[in-house]
Amino acid sequence: MSDIASEDMGPWLSPHDIEFIRRKAPMVYVTAVPVRVDTNGALEAIGTLLRANEGGKLVRELVSGRVFVQESLRAALIRHVERDLGAMAFPQLPASLTPFTVAEFFPLPEACGYYDPRQHAVSLCYIIPVSGECTPQRDVLELAWLTPQDLRDPDLLDEFVDGHAAIARQALAAAGVLR
Amino acid sequence: MSDIASEDMGPWLSPHDIEFIRRKAPMVYVTAVPVRVDTNGALEAIGTLLRANEGGKLVRELVSGRVFVQESLRAALIRHVERDLGAMAFPQLPASLTPFTVAEFFPLPEACGYYDPRQHAVSLCYIIPVSGECTPQRDVLELAWLTPQDLRDPDLLDEFVDGHAAIARQALAAAGVLR
Amino acid sequence: MSDIASEDMGPWLSPHDIEFIRRKAPMVYVTAVPVRVDTNGALEAIGTLLRANEGGKLVRELVSGRVFVQESLRAALIRHVERDLGAMAFPQLPASLTPFTVAEFFPLPEACGYYDPRQHAVSLCYIIPVSGECTPQRDVLELAWLTPQDLRDPDLLDEFVDGHAAIARQALAAAGVLR
Amino acid sequence: MSDIASEDMGPWLSPHDIEFIRRKAPMVYVTAVPVRVDTNGALEAIGTLLRANEGGKLVRELVSGRVFVQESLRAALIRHVERDLGAMAFPQLPASLTPFTVAEFFPLPEACGYYDPRQHAVSLCYIIPVSGECTPQRDVLELAWLTPQDLRDPDLLDEFVDGHAAIARQALAAAGVLR
């Protein structure tokens, strides 16, 4: 079993258990939109992760993952940022845990929200400035910083896994730099 | 088994299943703070529910409950408001599903968030104006409307189940009427 | 002097006075994004106003205007919505006056925000569901309801006065329906 | 003329001009709630300023002041934080300029908002983590860091100038630590 799969399931859930829970209840997720900001705090670029998906196709993603039982949202955000960007990324979590958006993922493509074939997940989305050095971890092939202008390119937006392009653009909107 | 218990578990989860899931993963909850507003939309009062808890003691609560698998947040909010306030409450859900706060409940009293002996729950909290007629349902003994001034009374705040007094006062703060 | 100009200046400011103030201090504005919502409160369409500008060209706008001295934000929002959409629009102001975005307009096109040749204005932007009948008022030639899909059309976005297309799309983002 | 007065009026406004504008239009203000956060970004304490008011009485304040014409909100926030806390405070402005609350100050004590005998001001309020060394500047006698627990003390809350205690407690609510 790959590192990804074991991480995704967490130390406390067997594949059987996670499958069972996914059929019965929505999963709590967090999504971090890593950003570079200027000295005044204004958003300059969004960090995106390039990975090969199970079919070998390159896909673009934000930092995202499950909240473990008895884990706080802050701890989950830091764990996922460090997992993907390394221990020197120095994420600056906001004082308020009100997310800029709540993304609903459903296993049926025709549902009202985003599509995740694995599960129903409710993901709380945060803009997280990172002031340190970000190094792609594990299966991340590349970390690419995209400007608000870059995020208008339809071809680039098509590279994102379902929902993440919309979340990235909603982050630009929340930061007042949607173009 | 009482109505509460069966409702709380939902149509799709046996007591055994919900116990299993609660040990393994955080639960997605929504909390609705029902409010009366004036003609300009300003908050006038918060609706609270009086119930007898399992020990027979009167406790005060907001509208709150679990999100079912494959249920949208909007559907869950409407279901819980109608369950507690009746079908004629006419809740007005906001256009944005960004909650005014996210309340984290943990089964260990010493954790950083609020205390829920049953489970780890992440509750997305919304201010929901209700313009219709609210009628206490099922096991709700009384629906009491409290003004911002009422919500300064320490005795009254002590009547709330854990976390709900803080959520009610955070709703006042979000509405700019915390006193 | 046209109706627009006298309204824009308000009952208490002469043209000389408003010119003086605009040179000296930023103006407080409110922007209302009128929306139609479904029975669950989800955004379906945004109301936009078509007007002829001073050069006779058709331009598209949101509801926007100055806050008068000693006027509350709620009163200003209702006044501007009724001015543009009529007394039967029945705007539903949110319980919280936290805007979904703050738009900064500057009289120099090269500044960091939006461009308003008349002034430096700080506009607090709100999504305002209108449940009643909206009738174009005064110089509004047409009230057009645009879906999230419509608001992807570059030609249509070009019709907006500066900043208003971005504000409309940020409203879609805040409502979780940016496409 | 004291340093305060000249700063308050800004380099471009004579006392006569600012008096004239205050009678005619609302003023744009920003309020910064300086905070210390822990390594996870959670709010630990709020920084408050102790000053002697014109009558010689000690009063407690947040960082607050006017936005100059053609000045961005970010520039105004940084200018006011540095004015009160010094150049080494290192304020971390949020990526989003959506305020946690908008405080309305009116010159009539009986109006719906807060009271400022000088003017009608609309103040956009932000939580601003400061990671550097804060040194009281100019007429600030002391910079006192208050915990969420401290901010329950009625005597201490009474020391704040009008509105600032409510804004400080709304900041605690937005940060999820209102006690």
XYZ file of C-alpha atoms in Angstrom:
716
model
C 0.000 0.000 0.000
C 1.341 3.413 -0.940
C 2.177 6.200 1.473
C -0.739 8.197 0.207
C -3.293 5.578 0.948
C -2.092 4.937 4.485
C -1.902 8.656 5.219
C -5.324 9.233 3.767
C -6.794 6.603 6.009
C -5.034 7.805 9.097
C -3.422 5.716 11.749
C -6.694 4.589 13.248
C -8.782 3.414 10.303
C -8.442 0.212 8.349
C -9.512 0.234 4.693
C -12.595 -1.703 5.741
C -13.497 0.822 8.432
C -13.080 3.866 6.233
C -15.223 2.278 3.523
C -17.908 1.549 6.079
C -17.911 5.093 7.465
C -17.960 6.649 4.008
C -21.166 4.799 3.196
C -22.822 5.980 6.399
C -21.769 9.556 7.206
C -20.218 12.671 5.657
C -16.490 13.109 6.278
C -15.014 16.295 7.796
C -12.284 17.740 5.574
C -10.114 20.842 5.565
C -8.760 22.535 2.468
C -5.800 24.897 2.728
C -5.162 27.331 -0.100
C -1.454 28.111 0.431
C -0.668 31.675 -0.603
C 2.270 34.031 -0.945
C 1.473 37.552 0.234
C 3.290 40.855 -0.177
C 4.527 42.955 2.740
C 1.041 44.467 3.096
C -0.589 41.047 3.285
C -2.132 41.174 -0.202
C -2.367 37.863 -2.065
C 0.221 37.453 -4.810
C 0.030 33.765 -5.765
C -1.664 30.494 -4.856
C 0.333 27.301 -4.364
C -0.950 24.257 -6.252
C 0.283 20.668 -6.161
C 0.875 18.557 -9.253
C 0.398 14.832 -8.759
C -0.101 11.801 -10.928
C -3.529 10.330 -10.261
C -4.279 6.603 -10.201
C -4.626 6.534 -13.980
C -1.218 8.185 -14.387
C -2.657 11.519 -15.509
C -1.194 14.733 -14.078
C -3.684 16.534 -11.871
C -3.537 19.813 -9.969
C -4.726 20.071 -6.376
C -4.894 22.275 -3.310
C -3.791 21.018 0.106
C -6.695 18.996 1.427
C -7.421 16.086 3.701
C -9.455 14.464 6.385
C -9.775 15.622 10.010
C -8.996 12.772 12.395
C -11.211 11.922 15.321
C -10.277 14.062 18.341
C -8.076 16.271 16.156
C -8.724 20.024 16.122
C -9.189 21.887 12.851
C -5.985 23.831 13.523
C -4.009 20.643 14.062
C -5.464 19.086 10.916
C -4.614 22.155 8.815
C -1.019 22.185 10.033
C -0.657 18.420 9.546
C -1.856 18.562 5.945
C 0.208 21.643 5.038
C 3.353 20.028 6.453
C 2.530 16.730 4.740
C 2.387 18.415 1.323
C 4.718 21.427 1.644
C 7.223 20.254 4.252
C 8.078 21.204 7.804
C 9.656 24.534 6.776
C 6.577 26.021 5.081
C 5.641 28.001 8.238
C 1.887 28.247 7.683
C 0.206 31.224 9.343
C -3.219 30.085 10.450
C -5.832 32.835 10.780
C -7.074 33.916 14.228
C -10.624 33.150 13.073
C -11.579 29.633 11.968
C -14.522 30.901 9.920
C -13.757 29.406 6.492
C -13.949 31.561 3.370
C -16.148 28.854 1.864
C -17.519 25.423 2.710
C -17.160 22.970 -0.167
C -19.588 20.065 -0.321
C -18.375 17.012 -2.239
C -20.794 14.232 -3.192
C -20.162 10.788 -4.698
C -22.870 11.318 -7.299
C -21.788 13.637 -10.116
C -25.295 14.998 -10.578
C -25.561 16.310 -6.985
C -25.551 20.046 -6.282
C -21.950 20.342 -5.091
C -18.602 19.042 -6.231
C -17.814 15.462 -7.194
C -15.690 13.045 -5.184
C -16.277 9.449 -6.277
C -15.006 8.143 -2.929
C -17.306 9.882 -0.499
C -19.530 12.665 0.779
C -17.153 15.211 2.320
C -17.723 18.654 3.830
C -14.513 20.651 3.465
C -13.820 23.839 5.398
C -11.608 26.024 3.194
C -8.974 28.471 4.481
C -6.475 30.846 2.896
C -3.140 30.044 4.578
C -0.152 32.337 3.991
C 3.120 30.401 4.023
C 6.196 32.478 4.720
C 8.811 29.716 4.758
C 10.334 27.407 2.203
C 7.899 25.004 0.578
C 9.242 21.695 -0.668
C 7.036 19.190 -2.445
C 6.652 16.093 -0.292
C 5.956 12.415 -0.975
C 4.066 11.971 -4.221
C 3.828 15.683 -5.091
C 5.757 16.100 -8.341
C 5.805 19.854 -8.339
C 4.568 22.831 -6.373
C 3.448 25.569 -8.766
C 2.605 29.127 -7.701
C -0.179 30.647 -9.770
C -1.080 34.329 -9.953
C -4.655 35.630 -10.117
C -4.003 36.189 -13.818
C -2.845 32.558 -14.297
C -6.066 31.368 -12.698
C -8.084 32.749 -15.625
C -6.582 30.237 -18.075
C -9.258 27.627 -18.919
C -6.671 24.984 -19.817
C -4.958 25.393 -16.488
C -8.256 25.364 -14.598
C -9.141 22.087 -16.344
C -6.094 20.454 -14.763
C -7.533 20.726 -11.243
C -9.346 17.820 -9.631
C -13.053 18.450 -9.321
C -13.940 21.434 -7.161
C -10.394 22.659 -6.511
C -10.374 25.187 -9.369
C -13.601 26.692 -8.028
C -12.198 26.765 -4.495
C -8.999 28.441 -5.724
C -11.011 31.104 -7.541
C -13.274 31.605 -4.533
C -10.106 32.185 -2.503
C -9.087 34.895 -4.985
C -12.559 36.413 -4.600
C -12.329 36.344 -0.796
C -8.943 38.060 -1.062
C -10.394 40.676 -3.402
C -8.135 39.745 -6.336
C -10.438 37.684 -8.560
C -9.669 38.631 -12.149
C -36.783 4.141 22.146
C -37.788 7.770 22.258
C -38.409 9.981 19.241
C -35.277 11.934 20.002
C -32.989 9.009 19.859
C -34.320 7.660 16.587
C -34.254 11.096 14.974
C -30.758 11.740 16.215
C -29.508 8.551 14.659
C -31.283 9.143 11.388
C -33.115 6.645 9.288
C -29.947 4.963 8.049
C -27.889 4.323 11.161
C -28.460 1.684 13.801
C -27.347 2.461 17.369
C -24.459 0.099 16.801
C -23.371 1.846 13.600
C -23.513 5.335 15.034
C -21.482 4.230 18.054
C -18.875 2.724 15.760
C -18.609 5.837 13.582
C -18.416 8.156 16.587
C -15.363 6.294 17.838
C -13.638 6.581 14.464
C -14.412 9.929 12.839
C -15.711 13.425 13.613
C -19.399 14.015 12.858
C -20.629 16.853 10.632
C -23.221 18.980 12.436
C -25.135 22.166 11.692
C -26.330 24.631 14.315
C -29.089 27.100 13.477
C -29.500 30.160 15.670
C -33.133 31.088 14.930
C -33.642 34.846 15.099
C -36.386 37.429 14.867
C -35.319 40.518 12.917
C -36.869 43.959 12.541
C -37.958 45.424 9.200
C -34.362 46.530 8.519
C -33.004 43.034 9.132
C -31.436 43.843 12.536
C -31.450 41.048 15.102
C -34.030 41.484 17.855
C -34.117 38.115 19.633
C -32.700 34.592 19.519
C -34.943 31.556 19.768
C -33.903 28.936 22.315
C -35.406 25.522 23.060
C -36.121 24.242 26.538
C -35.949 20.481 26.941
C -35.670 18.009 29.771
C -32.390 16.149 29.512
C -31.923 12.482 30.343
C -31.555 13.278 34.031
C -34.824 15.238 34.006
C -33.126 18.623 34.321
C -34.339 21.519 32.163
C -31.724 22.551 29.612
C -31.642 25.272 26.994
C -30.455 24.606 23.436
C -30.156 26.028 19.957
C -31.379 24.104 16.907
C -28.652 21.613 16.126
C -28.159 18.213 14.590
C -26.309 15.832 12.378
C -25.921 16.108 8.601
C -26.940 12.838 6.925
C -24.818 11.175 4.291
C -25.605 12.626 0.848
C -27.627 15.439 2.445
C -26.685 19.036 1.597
C -26.040 21.566 4.366
C -29.084 23.560 3.239
C -31.321 20.485 3.429
C -29.955 19.595 6.867
C -30.544 23.128 8.187
C -34.138 23.157 6.958
C -34.790 19.656 8.292
C -33.532 20.528 11.779
C -35.361 23.886 11.942
C -38.631 22.231 10.902
C -38.042 19.367 13.325
C -37.742 21.775 16.271
C -39.833 24.806 15.241
C -42.443 23.239 12.970
C -43.257 23.433 9.279
C -44.561 27.026 9.487
C -41.362 28.629 10.822
C -40.295 29.732 7.308
C -36.527 29.811 7.831
C -34.636 32.183 5.516
C -31.313 30.562 4.738
C -28.498 32.943 3.789
C -27.207 33.087 0.214
C -23.726 32.324 1.538
C -23.036 29.096 3.439
C -19.993 30.583 5.173
C -20.835 29.970 8.851
C -20.440 32.766 11.388
C -18.459 30.308 13.496
C -17.365 26.681 13.477
C -17.894 24.999 16.843
C -15.700 22.023 17.695
C -17.125 19.599 20.254
C -14.926 16.938 21.851
C -15.809 13.991 24.105
C -13.043 14.890 26.549
C -13.914 17.871 28.750
C -10.310 19.027 28.909
C -9.967 19.463 25.108
C -9.693 22.916 23.563
C -13.267 23.204 22.300
C -16.703 22.473 23.682
C -17.762 19.291 25.429
C -20.093 16.647 24.015
C -19.772 13.370 25.905
C -21.181 11.440 22.938
C -18.766 12.381 20.198
C -16.333 14.614 18.346
C -18.529 16.903 16.223
C -17.709 19.843 13.972
C -20.739 22.119 13.820
C -21.208 24.814 11.196
C -23.225 27.610 12.807
C -25.667 29.892 10.978
C -27.959 32.764 11.950
C -31.352 31.862 10.458
C -34.138 34.464 10.487
C -37.548 32.838 10.862
C -40.472 34.930 9.674
C -43.295 32.445 10.254
C -44.970 30.904 13.253
C -42.711 28.776 15.424
C -44.306 25.950 17.398
C -42.293 23.756 19.729
C -42.158 20.223 18.356
C -41.744 16.762 19.859
C -39.877 16.941 23.142
C -39.342 20.719 23.134
C -41.175 22.026 26.189
C -40.952 25.674 25.316
C -39.513 28.011 22.724
C -38.146 31.140 24.432
C -37.042 34.270 22.577
C -34.115 35.999 24.270
C -32.930 39.538 23.598
C -29.263 40.557 23.490
C -29.835 41.998 26.971
C -31.279 38.686 28.259
C -28.172 36.911 27.013
C -26.024 38.763 29.558
C -27.697 37.012 32.497
C -25.221 34.456 33.950
C -28.010 32.307 35.411
C -29.717 32.079 32.063
C -26.442 31.357 30.256
C -25.817 28.515 32.713
C -28.998 26.797 31.532
C -27.564 26.139 28.063
C -25.993 22.805 27.164
C -22.255 23.055 26.752
C -21.160 25.379 23.976
C -24.592 26.694 23.017
C -24.387 29.805 25.224
C -21.067 30.705 23.601
C -22.495 30.065 20.127
C -25.541 32.236 20.917
C -23.307 35.073 22.082
C -21.034 34.689 19.061
C -24.170 35.031 16.924
C -24.943 38.316 18.712
C -21.376 39.425 18.007
C -21.643 38.497 14.324
C -24.882 40.487 14.158
C -23.211 43.452 15.837
C -25.509 43.402 18.884
C -23.347 41.745 21.547
C -23.995 43.541 24.815
C -29.404 69.120 -13.389
C -30.561 65.560 -13.923
C -32.332 63.416 -11.357
C -29.245 61.266 -11.026
C -26.984 64.100 -10.111
C -29.268 65.529 -7.446
C -29.860 62.085 -5.925
C -26.181 61.291 -5.999
C -25.370 64.445 -4.083
C -28.105 63.926 -1.525
C -30.363 66.532 -0.035
C -27.687 68.093 2.139
C -24.734 68.651 -0.167
C -24.372 71.307 -2.827
C -22.264 70.462 -5.901
C -19.564 72.717 -4.489
C -19.558 70.937 -1.135
C -19.427 67.436 -2.583
C -16.545 68.423 -4.852
C -14.682 69.826 -1.872
C -15.212 66.709 0.255
C -14.225 64.371 -2.574
C -10.876 66.073 -2.836
C -10.240 65.740 0.900
C -11.611 62.426 2.189
C -12.768 58.987 1.048
C -16.536 58.571 0.665
C -18.503 55.792 2.402
C -20.533 53.764 -0.116
C -22.721 50.676 0.004
C -23.189 48.251 -2.866
C -26.179 45.906 -2.900
C -26.059 42.853 -5.142
C -29.792 42.087 -5.517
C -30.379 38.356 -5.871
C -33.182 35.898 -6.465
C -32.880 32.779 -4.307
C -34.619 29.396 -4.431
C -36.717 27.995 -1.582
C -33.534 26.750 0.121
C -31.905 30.174 -0.035
C -29.432 29.280 -2.824
C -28.562 32.067 -5.257
C -30.222 31.719 -8.664
C -29.642 35.085 -10.356
C -28.168 38.552 -9.800
C -30.106 41.691 -10.681
C -28.234 44.241 -12.798
C -29.301 47.704 -13.910
C -28.900 48.998 -17.438
C -28.449 52.748 -17.739
C -27.241 55.198 -20.334
C -24.102 56.916 -19.097
C -23.267 60.563 -19.717
C -21.852 59.737 -23.137
C -25.071 57.934 -24.104
C -23.503 54.480 -23.930
C -25.410 51.630 -22.239
C -23.707 50.488 -19.043
C -24.538 47.769 -16.550
C -24.423 48.404 -12.802
C -25.226 46.993 -9.400
C -27.215 48.980 -6.845
C -24.736 51.364 -5.259
C -24.591 54.742 -3.623
C -23.362 57.054 -0.941
C -24.122 56.784 2.783
C -25.456 60.094 4.090
C -24.139 61.689 7.230
C -25.966 60.297 10.295
C -27.546 57.558 8.153
C -27.046 53.933 9.205
C -25.722 51.359 6.744
C -29.058 49.516 6.910
C -31.002 52.688 6.087
C -28.627 53.497 3.210
C -28.953 49.979 1.747
C -32.753 50.112 1.859
C -32.826 53.633 0.401
C -30.636 52.680 -2.561
C -32.475 49.404 -3.259
C -35.836 51.203 -3.232
C -34.444 54.030 -5.366
C -33.374 51.585 -8.096
C -35.819 48.661 -7.755
C -38.913 50.337 -6.340
C -40.793 50.221 -3.063
C -42.128 46.693 -3.687
C -38.746 44.940 -4.005
C -38.831 43.802 -0.354
C -35.081 43.554 0.266
C -34.060 41.108 3.012
C -31.060 42.598 4.751
C -28.750 40.110 6.471
C -28.581 39.926 10.273
C -24.826 40.528 10.049
C -23.456 43.706 8.451
C -20.110 42.094 7.699
C -19.796 42.703 3.952
C -18.788 39.878 1.608
C -16.168 42.228 0.209
C -14.975 45.806 0.567
C -14.397 47.507 -2.783
C -11.933 50.376 -2.923
C -12.423 52.848 -5.770
C -9.737 55.389 -6.615
C -9.777 58.352 -9.007
C -6.443 57.311 -10.517
C -6.752 54.355 -12.899
C -3.324 53.025 -11.985
C -4.150 52.626 -8.279
C -4.490 49.170 -6.749
C -8.299 49.043 -6.604
C -11.139 49.918 -8.929
C -11.491 53.139 -10.899
C -14.008 55.893 -10.216
C -12.993 59.144 -11.910
C -15.129 61.156 -9.468
C -13.681 60.107 -6.149
C -12.018 57.790 -3.666
C -14.840 55.615 -2.322
C -14.859 52.660 0.061
C -17.887 50.525 -0.724
C -19.229 47.855 1.633
C -20.799 45.142 -0.542
C -23.773 42.973 0.481
C -25.793 40.202 -1.147
C -29.443 41.257 -0.737
C -32.205 38.780 -1.590
C -35.284 40.558 -2.954
C -38.508 38.598 -2.695
C -40.927 41.199 -4.067
C -41.569 42.800 -7.438
C -38.683 44.817 -8.812
C -39.495 47.698 -11.158
C -36.778 49.793 -12.767
C -36.919 53.325 -11.386
C -35.930 56.749 -12.690
C -33.160 56.474 -15.251
C -32.820 52.685 -15.101
C -33.729 51.452 -18.588
C -33.925 47.789 -17.710
C -33.423 45.412 -14.821
C -31.750 42.215 -16.080
C -31.387 39.043 -14.009
C -28.176 37.174 -14.774
C -27.389 33.586 -13.787
C -23.966 32.415 -12.610
C -23.555 30.969 -16.116
C -24.402 34.337 -17.754
C -21.725 35.984 -15.622
C -19.014 34.020 -17.428
C -19.639 35.826 -20.734
C -16.737 38.256 -21.354
C -18.868 40.529 -23.565
C -21.488 40.855 -20.876
C -18.862 41.443 -18.172
C -17.408 44.236 -20.319
C -20.719 46.098 -20.118
C -20.353 46.714 -16.385
C -18.983 49.992 -15.027
C -15.551 49.582 -13.509
C -15.418 47.217 -10.557
C -19.036 46.062 -10.683
C -18.330 42.926 -12.747
C -15.684 41.890 -10.220
C -18.048 42.607 -7.318
C -20.819 40.578 -8.985
C -18.471 37.636 -9.480
C -17.175 37.935 -5.909
C -20.818 37.748 -4.797
C -21.168 34.493 -6.760
C -18.018 33.231 -5.036
C -19.329 34.186 -1.587
C -22.560 32.357 -2.407
C -20.583 29.299 -3.540
C -21.877 29.433 -7.125
C -18.959 30.977 -9.011
C -18.680 29.165 -12.345
C -1.370 71.786 18.782
C -0.566 68.357 20.138
C 0.882 65.507 18.144
C -2.354 63.634 18.424
C -4.455 66.348 16.919
C -2.175 66.918 13.953
C -1.936 63.174 13.273
C -5.643 62.748 13.605
C -6.277 65.419 11.039
C -3.697 64.131 8.631
C -1.254 66.129 6.595
C -3.885 67.378 4.182
C -6.708 68.670 6.351
C -6.827 71.885 8.335
C -8.931 71.935 11.500
C -11.478 73.999 9.595
C -11.649 71.506 6.733
C -12.045 68.456 8.941
C -14.814 70.167 10.899
C -16.593 71.010 7.667
C -16.339 67.456 6.315
C -17.468 65.909 9.586
C -20.693 67.907 9.433
C -21.367 66.773 5.886
C -20.295 63.164 5.394
C -19.395 59.990 7.294
C -15.678 59.371 7.804
C -13.960 56.123 6.775
C -12.085 54.582 9.706
C -10.140 51.374 10.329
C -9.834 49.654 13.682
C -7.043 47.150 14.289
C -7.384 44.708 17.168
C -3.723 43.762 17.751
C -3.437 40.170 18.938
C -0.840 37.702 20.125
C -1.404 34.200 18.747
C 0.062 30.821 19.663
C 2.017 28.637 17.226
C -1.271 27.294 15.830
C -2.627 30.779 15.180
C -5.129 30.749 18.075
C -5.753 34.079 19.797
C -4.078 34.394 23.205
C -4.393 38.102 24.056
C -5.589 41.437 22.719
C -3.403 44.535 22.856
C -5.027 47.639 24.312
C -3.685 51.176 24.603
C -3.934 53.269 27.743
C -4.081 57.007 27.178
C -5.061 60.080 29.125
C -8.068 61.718 27.487
C -8.602 65.467 27.257
C -10.048 65.566 30.758
C -6.985 63.761 32.137
C -8.828 60.502 32.749
C -7.158 57.211 31.794
C -8.969 55.517 28.927
C -8.404 52.238 27.130
C -8.489 51.999 23.326
C -7.846 49.779 20.344
C -5.724 50.958 17.415
C -8.026 53.095 15.311
C -7.912 56.019 12.939
C -8.971 57.732 9.774
C -8.272 56.544 6.224
C -6.696 59.352 4.194
C -7.906 60.272 0.753
C -6.227 58.068 -1.884
C -4.864 55.786 0.841
C -5.647 52.070 0.654
C -7.153 50.243 3.637
C -3.981 48.154 3.931
C -1.783 51.253 4.021
C -4.044 52.887 6.602
C -3.990 49.796 8.841
C -0.201 49.597 8.739
C 0.176 53.342 9.337
C -2.055 53.276 12.425
C -0.476 50.113 13.886
C 3.012 51.583 13.471
C 1.857 54.933 14.882
C 0.648 53.270 18.104
C 2.831 50.150 18.455
C 6.045 51.220 16.725
C 7.872 50.179 13.584
C 8.936 46.803 15.009
C 5.421 45.459 15.699
C 5.376 43.504 12.394
C 1.603 43.415 11.829
C 0.365 40.501 9.711
C -2.528 41.790 7.655
C -5.042 39.158 6.532
C -5.269 38.125 2.872
C -8.951 39.052 2.919
C -10.043 42.613 3.719
C -13.500 41.481 4.792
C -13.724 42.975 8.303
C -14.923 40.842 11.215
C -17.352 43.664 12.012
C -18.257 47.143 10.831
C -18.660 49.601 13.691
C -20.896 52.617 13.151
C -20.182 55.638 15.346
C -22.650 58.515 15.561
C -22.333 61.941 17.218
C -25.724 61.536 18.894
C -25.606 59.206 21.894
C -29.154 57.991 21.278
C -28.412 56.672 17.758
C -28.366 52.927 17.071
C -24.576 52.473 16.991
C -21.653 53.631 19.090
C -21.032 57.186 20.259
C -18.298 59.492 18.974
C -19.027 63.116 19.866
C -16.764 64.328 17.048
C -18.323 62.676 14.048
C -20.195 59.980 12.164
C -17.578 57.335 11.370
C -17.827 53.915 9.744
C -14.967 51.776 11.024
C -13.864 48.552 9.361
C -12.492 46.290 12.105
C -9.711 43.718 11.658
C -7.901 41.244 13.890
C -4.190 41.879 13.279
C -1.615 39.453 14.706
C 1.601 41.244 15.663
C 4.669 39.033 15.891
C 7.290 41.673 16.644
C 8.094 43.940 19.543
C 5.392 46.455 20.401
C 6.459 49.719 22.015
C 3.938 52.334 23.089
C 4.349 55.435 20.934
C 3.662 59.135 21.415
C 0.895 59.682 23.932
C 0.255 55.996 24.674
C 1.097 55.507 28.339
C 0.985 51.753 28.339
C 0.266 48.825 26.073
C -1.654 46.158 28.005
C -2.288 42.624 26.721
C -5.630 41.245 27.865
C -6.714 37.620 27.732
C -10.227 36.478 26.812
C -10.729 35.918 30.556
C -9.600 39.495 31.384
C -12.156 40.815 28.907
C -15.013 39.538 31.086
C -14.207 41.997 33.883
C -16.886 44.734 33.915
C -14.564 47.271 35.566
C -11.962 46.768 32.902
C -14.550 46.917 30.109
C -15.751 50.237 31.525
C -12.309 51.728 30.946
C -12.657 51.496 27.158
C -13.767 54.480 25.093
C -17.239 54.005 23.679
C -17.580 51.054 21.340
C -14.071 49.665 21.760
C -15.013 47.160 24.483
C -17.762 45.796 22.245
C -15.382 45.624 19.275
C -12.764 43.814 21.391
C -15.333 41.262 22.520
C -16.630 40.834 18.966
C -13.025 40.107 17.967
C -12.914 37.372 20.621
C -16.177 36.007 19.210
C -14.825 36.029 15.650
C -11.740 34.179 16.898
C -13.942 31.646 18.675
C -12.617 32.494 22.154
C -15.388 34.663 23.607
C -15.750 33.727 27.259
